[in-house]
Amino acid sequence: MLTLNRTKKFLHLFPGPYAYCPGSEGVDSTFDVYCTTTEQFLMASYYWDEQEQAELEARTVAIALTHCLMDKPSANPEFLEQCSELGLLDFREEYPGRYRAVRSHCDYHGPGYEILCDGDESAAFIRSGTHTRLIAQHVAACLNRMFAALDNIESSNRLAERISQ
């Protein structure tokens, strides 16, 4: 659970918006998520062969973080369409939420935090560094918030369809 103080601290350090770009770390290729205002690195999605999956993870995190900047998260059907076009619904299918940050250790990257979904599937790994725990908790909270907004839109759409029939 992310408290108001932690959210304020995160937004003070990384005010957003957020984006992702290709990168590398050692022999690994990555997609790096960063704050566009401060140009500070937040996390990377690592890959050797599964480039599309790594890009989907980074894109989803960047969009979720930016979505959380909104005072009132988007509740319109266009947001659902945009998310579908960007592959976010594929991410949710692969890693069904609720999401949580859990301390872990990767044999290749060392200690850090994983963003786990309900099935204990790892949706992302955030290696240790400055503010790692804060970043991981904020990412998990933003994923939960964004997908809750999508669920509300989908529910409203289903209800509207039933009413119109």
C-alpha atoms as an extended CHARMM CRD file, in Angstrom:
* protein
*
       165  EXT
         1         1  MET       CA              0.0000000000        0.0000000000        0.0000000000  PROA      1               0.0000000000
         2         2  LEU       CA              1.3940000000        3.3740000000       -0.9790000000  PROA      2               0.0000000000
         3         3  THR       CA              0.8450000000        6.1620000000        1.5120000000  PROA      3               0.0000000000
         4         4  LEU       CA              0.2520000000        9.7890000000        0.6250000000  PROA      4               0.0000000000
         5         5  ASN       CA              3.6990000000       10.7220000000        1.9880000000  PROA      5               0.0000000000
         6         6  ARG       CA              5.4240000000        8.1020000000       -0.1720000000  PROA      6               0.0000000000
         7         7  THR       CA              3.4750000000        9.2470000000       -3.2170000000  PROA      7               0.0000000000
         8         8  LYS       CA              4.5030000000       12.8550000000       -2.5620000000  PROA      8               0.0000000000
         9         9  LYS       CA              8.1290000000       11.7910000000       -2.1320000000  PROA      9               0.0000000000
        10        10  PHE       CA              8.0450000000        9.8020000000       -5.3860000000  PROA      10              0.0000000000
        11        11  LEU       CA              6.4880000000       12.7010000000       -7.2970000000  PROA      11              0.0000000000
        12        12  HSD       CA              8.9930000000       15.1420000000       -5.7740000000  PROA      12              0.0000000000
        13        13  LEU       CA             11.8930000000       12.9610000000       -6.9600000000  PROA      13              0.0000000000
        14        14  PHE       CA             10.3130000000       11.8680000000      -10.2560000000  PROA      14              0.0000000000
        15        15  PRO       CA              7.5760000000       14.3790000000      -11.2060000000  PROA      15              0.0000000000
        16        16  GLY       CA              6.8040000000       12.7650000000      -14.5680000000  PROA      16              0.0000000000
        17        17  PRO       CA              5.6650000000       12.2930000000      -17.1940000000  PROA      17              0.0000000000
        18        18  TYR       CA              7.3610000000        8.9780000000      -17.8720000000  PROA      18              0.0000000000
        19        19  ALA       CA              8.6160000000        7.2640000000      -20.9940000000  PROA      19              0.0000000000
        20        20  TYR       CA             10.7120000000        4.3030000000      -22.0410000000  PROA      20              0.0000000000
        21        21  CYS       CA             13.5250000000        3.7920000000      -24.5340000000  PROA      21              0.0000000000
        22        22  PRO       CA             15.8870000000        1.0140000000      -25.6610000000  PROA      22              0.0000000000
        23        23  GLY       CA             19.0240000000        0.6420000000      -23.5990000000  PROA      23              0.0000000000
        24        24  SER       CA             21.5640000000       -1.8690000000      -22.3720000000  PROA      24              0.0000000000
        25        25  GLU       CA             23.2700000000       -2.9800000000      -19.2150000000  PROA      25              0.0000000000
        26        26  GLY       CA             26.3830000000       -5.0470000000      -19.6930000000  PROA      26              0.0000000000
        27        27  VAL       CA             25.5140000000       -7.7960000000      -22.1710000000  PROA      27              0.0000000000
        28        28  ASP       CA             21.7640000000       -7.4040000000      -21.5910000000  PROA      28              0.0000000000
        29        29  SER       CA             19.4980000000       -5.4050000000      -23.8250000000  PROA      29              0.0000000000
        30        30  THR       CA             16.8560000000       -3.4150000000      -21.9610000000  PROA      30              0.0000000000
        31        31  PHE       CA             13.9540000000       -1.0700000000      -22.2650000000  PROA      31              0.0000000000
        32        32  ASP       CA             14.5290000000        1.6540000000      -19.6730000000  PROA      32              0.0000000000
        33        33  VAL       CA             11.7020000000        3.5310000000      -17.9690000000  PROA      33              0.0000000000
        34        34  TYR       CA             12.6220000000        7.0540000000      -16.9380000000  PROA      34              0.0000000000
        35        35  CYS       CA             11.1710000000       10.3720000000      -15.7810000000  PROA      35              0.0000000000
        36        36  THR       CA             11.1990000000       12.7540000000      -18.7470000000  PROA      36              0.0000000000
        37        37  THR       CA             11.3710000000       15.8630000000      -16.5450000000  PROA      37              0.0000000000
        38        38  THR       CA             14.4700000000       14.8540000000      -14.5700000000  PROA      38              0.0000000000
        39        39  GLU       CA             15.7540000000       12.2660000000      -17.0610000000  PROA      39              0.0000000000
        40        40  GLN       CA             16.2780000000        9.9390000000      -14.0930000000  PROA      40              0.0000000000
        41        41  PHE       CA             16.2520000000        6.1960000000      -14.6710000000  PROA      41              0.0000000000
        42        42  LEU       CA             13.5290000000        4.3170000000      -12.7750000000  PROA      42              0.0000000000
        43        43  MET       CA             13.7410000000        0.7150000000      -13.9570000000  PROA      43              0.0000000000
        44        44  ALA       CA             14.6640000000       -1.5290000000      -16.8600000000  PROA      44              0.0000000000
        45        45  SER       CA             12.9740000000       -4.4650000000      -18.5000000000  PROA      45              0.0000000000
        46        46  TYR       CA             15.7520000000       -6.9090000000      -19.4630000000  PROA      46              0.0000000000
        47        47  TYR       CA             15.7450000000       -9.2830000000      -22.4000000000  PROA      47              0.0000000000
        48        48  TRP       CA             17.8850000000      -11.5010000000      -24.5780000000  PROA      48              0.0000000000
        49        49  ASP       CA             15.3230000000      -13.0130000000      -26.9260000000  PROA      49              0.0000000000
        50        50  GLU       CA             11.9200000000      -11.7040000000      -25.8590000000  PROA      50              0.0000000000
        51        51  GLN       CA             12.2040000000       -8.1070000000      -27.0370000000  PROA      51              0.0000000000
        52        52  GLU       CA              8.4580000000       -7.6030000000      -27.5850000000  PROA      52              0.0000000000
        53        53  GLN       CA              7.6200000000       -8.8130000000      -24.0710000000  PROA      53              0.0000000000
        54        54  ALA       CA             10.2640000000       -6.5770000000      -22.4820000000  PROA      54              0.0000000000
        55        55  GLU       CA              9.0080000000       -3.5900000000      -24.4530000000  PROA      55              0.0000000000
        56        56  LEU       CA              5.4150000000       -4.3510000000      -23.4100000000  PROA      56              0.0000000000
        57        57  GLU       CA              6.4760000000       -4.3990000000      -19.7430000000  PROA      57              0.0000000000
        58        58  ALA       CA              8.3470000000       -1.0800000000      -20.0110000000  PROA      58              0.0000000000
        59        59  ARG       CA              5.5630000000        0.5730000000      -22.0230000000  PROA      59              0.0000000000
        60        60  THR       CA              2.9080000000       -0.5750000000      -19.5410000000  PROA      60              0.0000000000
        61        61  VAL       CA              4.8730000000        0.7270000000      -16.5500000000  PROA      61              0.0000000000
        62        62  ALA       CA              5.5290000000        4.1050000000      -18.2280000000  PROA      62              0.0000000000
        63        63  ILE       CA              1.8460000000        4.4940000000      -19.1260000000  PROA      63              0.0000000000
        64        64  ALA       CA              0.6880000000        3.4200000000      -15.6510000000  PROA      64              0.0000000000
        65        65  LEU       CA              3.0320000000        5.9130000000      -13.9630000000  PROA      65              0.0000000000
        66        66  THR       CA              1.8420000000        8.7190000000      -16.2460000000  PROA      66              0.0000000000
        67        67  HSD       CA             -1.7980000000        7.6710000000      -15.7500000000  PROA      67              0.0000000000
        68        68  CYS       CA             -1.3380000000        8.0970000000      -11.9830000000  PROA      68              0.0000000000
        69        69  LEU       CA             -0.4060000000       11.7520000000      -12.5080000000  PROA      69              0.0000000000
        70        70  MET       CA             -3.9930000000       12.5240000000      -13.4980000000  PROA      70              0.0000000000
        71        71  ASP       CA             -6.2200000000       13.9870000000      -10.7940000000  PROA      71              0.0000000000
        72        72  LYS       CA             -9.1160000000       11.9310000000      -12.0880000000  PROA      72              0.0000000000
        73        73  PRO       CA             -7.9850000000        8.8240000000      -13.9160000000  PROA      73              0.0000000000
        74        74  SER       CA             -9.4510000000        8.5250000000      -17.3570000000  PROA      74              0.0000000000
        75        75  ALA       CA            -12.8750000000        6.9270000000      -17.3310000000  PROA      75              0.0000000000
        76        76  ASN       CA            -13.7670000000        7.2160000000      -20.9850000000  PROA      76              0.0000000000
        77        77  PRO       CA            -14.0330000000        4.5220000000      -23.6470000000  PROA      77              0.0000000000
        78        78  GLU       CA            -11.2530000000        6.1360000000      -25.6960000000  PROA      78              0.0000000000
        79        79  PHE       CA             -8.8100000000        5.3240000000      -22.8870000000  PROA      79              0.0000000000
        80        80  LEU       CA             -9.7830000000        1.6520000000      -23.1410000000  PROA      80              0.0000000000
        81        81  GLU       CA             -9.2650000000        1.7230000000      -26.9150000000  PROA      81              0.0000000000
        82        82  GLN       CA             -5.8620000000        3.3930000000      -26.5170000000  PROA      82              0.0000000000
        83        83  CYS       CA             -4.8220000000        0.7830000000      -23.9580000000  PROA      83              0.0000000000
        84        84  SER       CA             -5.9080000000       -1.9990000000      -26.2760000000  PROA      84              0.0000000000
        85        85  GLU       CA             -3.9490000000       -0.4850000000      -29.1730000000  PROA      85              0.0000000000
        86        86  LEU       CA             -0.8420000000       -0.1450000000      -26.9860000000  PROA      86              0.0000000000
        87        87  GLY       CA             -0.9980000000       -3.7650000000      -25.7960000000  PROA      87              0.0000000000
        88        88  LEU       CA             -1.8260000000       -3.0300000000      -22.1680000000  PROA      88              0.0000000000
        89        89  LEU       CA             -4.6730000000       -5.5230000000      -22.2150000000  PROA      89              0.0000000000
        90        90  ASP       CA             -2.1230000000       -8.1510000000      -23.3340000000  PROA      90              0.0000000000
        91        91  PHE       CA              0.0150000000       -7.2460000000      -20.3160000000  PROA      91              0.0000000000
        92        92  ARG       CA             -2.9680000000       -7.6520000000      -17.9810000000  PROA      92              0.0000000000
        93        93  GLU       CA             -3.8060000000      -11.0070000000      -19.5550000000  PROA      93              0.0000000000
        94        94  GLU       CA             -0.2130000000      -12.2080000000      -19.1070000000  PROA      94              0.0000000000
        95        95  TYR       CA              0.1390000000      -10.7490000000      -15.5970000000  PROA      95              0.0000000000
        96        96  PRO       CA             -3.3240000000      -10.4720000000      -14.0310000000  PROA      96              0.0000000000
        97        97  GLY       CA             -3.3030000000       -8.0370000000      -11.1020000000  PROA      97              0.0000000000
        98        98  ARG       CA             -3.3420000000       -7.1900000000       -8.1870000000  PROA      98              0.0000000000
        99        99  TYR       CA              0.2780000000       -6.1320000000       -8.2560000000  PROA      99              0.0000000000
       100       100  ARG       CA              2.6650000000       -5.8690000000       -5.3370000000  PROA      100             0.0000000000
       101       101  ALA       CA              6.3300000000       -5.0640000000       -4.7740000000  PROA      101             0.0000000000
       102       102  VAL       CA              8.3770000000       -7.8470000000       -3.1810000000  PROA      102             0.0000000000
       103       103  ARG       CA             12.0600000000       -7.8310000000       -2.2720000000  PROA      103             0.0000000000
       104       104  SER       CA             13.9130000000      -10.4170000000       -4.3370000000  PROA      104             0.0000000000
       105       105  HSD       CA             17.2710000000      -11.4420000000       -5.7190000000  PROA      105             0.0000000000
       106       106  CYS       CA             18.1500000000      -12.0650000000       -9.3640000000  PROA      106             0.0000000000
       107       107  ASP       CA             21.1490000000      -14.2880000000      -10.1120000000  PROA      107             0.0000000000
       108       108  TYR       CA             22.1850000000      -11.9210000000      -12.9070000000  PROA      108             0.0000000000
       109       109  HSD       CA             21.3500000000       -8.4800000000      -11.4970000000  PROA      109             0.0000000000
       110       110  GLY       CA             21.5900000000       -8.9650000000       -7.7440000000  PROA      110             0.0000000000
       111       111  PRO       CA             19.1600000000       -7.7130000000       -5.1120000000  PROA      111             0.0000000000
       112       112  GLY       CA             16.1360000000       -5.6430000000       -5.9770000000  PROA      112             0.0000000000
       113       113  TYR       CA             12.3610000000       -5.7270000000       -6.0640000000  PROA      113             0.0000000000
       114       114  GLU       CA              9.9780000000       -7.6380000000       -8.2800000000  PROA      114             0.0000000000
       115       115  ILE       CA              6.5250000000       -6.5120000000       -9.2410000000  PROA      115             0.0000000000
       116       116  LEU       CA              4.4600000000       -9.6630000000       -8.7800000000  PROA      116             0.0000000000
       117       117  CYS       CA              0.9130000000      -10.2950000000       -9.8970000000  PROA      117             0.0000000000
       118       118  ASP       CA             -1.6460000000      -12.4680000000       -8.1030000000  PROA      118             0.0000000000
       119       119  GLY       CA             -0.3360000000      -15.6780000000       -9.6410000000  PROA      119             0.0000000000
       120       120  ASP       CA              3.1380000000      -14.8260000000       -8.2710000000  PROA      120             0.0000000000
       121       121  GLU       CA              4.2770000000      -14.3000000000      -11.8480000000  PROA      121             0.0000000000
       122       122  SER       CA              7.0180000000      -11.6640000000      -12.0940000000  PROA      122             0.0000000000
       123       123  ALA       CA              5.7870000000       -8.7190000000      -14.1570000000  PROA      123             0.0000000000
       124       124  ALA       CA              8.9520000000       -6.6530000000      -13.6730000000  PROA      124             0.0000000000
       125       125  PHE       CA             12.2640000000       -6.6140000000      -11.7890000000  PROA      125             0.0000000000
       126       126  ILE       CA             13.6970000000       -3.3990000000      -10.3680000000  PROA      126             0.0000000000
       127       127  ARG       CA             17.3570000000       -3.7320000000       -9.4490000000  PROA      127             0.0000000000
       128       128  SER       CA             18.7380000000       -2.2020000000       -6.2750000000  PROA      128             0.0000000000
       129       129  GLY       CA             19.6870000000        1.4070000000       -6.3800000000  PROA      129             0.0000000000
       130       130  THR       CA             18.5850000000        4.7150000000       -4.9770000000  PROA      130             0.0000000000
       131       131  HSD       CA             14.9140000000        4.6700000000       -3.9350000000  PROA      131             0.0000000000
       132       132  THR       CA             14.3650000000        1.1190000000       -5.2420000000  PROA      132             0.0000000000
       133       133  ARG       CA             11.6620000000        0.2450000000       -2.7160000000  PROA      133             0.0000000000
       134       134  LEU       CA              9.8350000000        3.5330000000       -3.2770000000  PROA      134             0.0000000000
       135       135  ILE       CA              9.9260000000        3.0770000000       -7.0610000000  PROA      135             0.0000000000
       136       136  ALA       CA              8.7480000000       -0.5470000000       -6.8620000000  PROA      136             0.0000000000
       137       137  GLN       CA              5.8610000000        0.2820000000       -4.5250000000  PROA      137             0.0000000000
       138       138  HSD       CA              4.7910000000        3.2030000000       -6.6920000000  PROA      138             0.0000000000
       139       139  VAL       CA              4.9290000000        1.1190000000       -9.8820000000  PROA      139             0.0000000000
       140       140  ALA       CA              2.7590000000       -1.5930000000       -8.2870000000  PROA      140             0.0000000000
       141       141  ALA       CA              0.2440000000        0.9750000000       -6.9970000000  PROA      141             0.0000000000
       142       142  CYS       CA              0.0350000000        2.7080000000      -10.3910000000  PROA      142             0.0000000000
       143       143  LEU       CA             -0.4840000000       -0.5790000000      -12.2310000000  PROA      143             0.0000000000
       144       144  ASN       CA             -3.3140000000       -1.4000000000       -9.8110000000  PROA      144             0.0000000000
       145       145  ARG       CA             -4.8850000000        2.0240000000      -10.2390000000  PROA      145             0.0000000000
       146       146  MET       CA             -4.7000000000        2.0280000000      -14.0310000000  PROA      146             0.0000000000
       147       147  PHE       CA             -6.1040000000       -1.4750000000      -14.4290000000  PROA      147             0.0000000000
       148       148  ALA       CA             -8.8740000000       -0.7150000000      -11.9040000000  PROA      148             0.0000000000
       149       149  ALA       CA             -9.8550000000        2.2480000000      -14.1120000000  PROA      149             0.0000000000
       150       150  LEU       CA             -9.8620000000       -0.0560000000      -17.1520000000  PROA      150             0.0000000000
       151       151  ASP       CA            -12.0110000000       -2.5870000000      -15.2890000000  PROA      151             0.0000000000
       152       152  ASN       CA            -14.5030000000        0.1650000000      -14.4500000000  PROA      152             0.0000000000
       153       153  ILE       CA            -14.6990000000        1.2050000000      -18.1090000000  PROA      153             0.0000000000
       154       154  GLU       CA            -15.1880000000       -2.4000000000      -19.2220000000  PROA      154             0.0000000000
       155       155  SER       CA            -17.9360000000       -2.8890000000      -16.5900000000  PROA      155             0.0000000000
       156       156  SER       CA            -19.6850000000        0.2870000000      -17.6780000000  PROA      156             0.0000000000
       157       157  ASN       CA            -19.5150000000       -0.8150000000      -21.3130000000  PROA      157             0.0000000000
       158       158  ARG       CA            -21.0090000000       -4.2350000000      -20.4950000000  PROA      158             0.0000000000
       159       159  LEU       CA            -23.7810000000       -2.6150000000      -18.4510000000  PROA      159             0.0000000000
       160       160  ALA       CA            -24.5570000000       -0.1570000000      -21.2540000000  PROA      160             0.0000000000
       161       161  GLU       CA            -24.7360000000       -3.0500000000      -23.7440000000  PROA      161             0.0000000000
       162       162  ARG       CA            -27.1680000000       -4.9820000000      -21.5320000000  PROA      162             0.0000000000
       163       163  ILE       CA            -29.3550000000       -1.9240000000      -21.0360000000  PROA      163             0.0000000000
       164       164  SER       CA            -29.4650000000       -1.2040000000      -24.7680000000  PROA      164             0.0000000000
       165       165  GLN       CA            -30.5800000000       -4.7630000000      -25.5920000000  PROA      165             0.0000000000
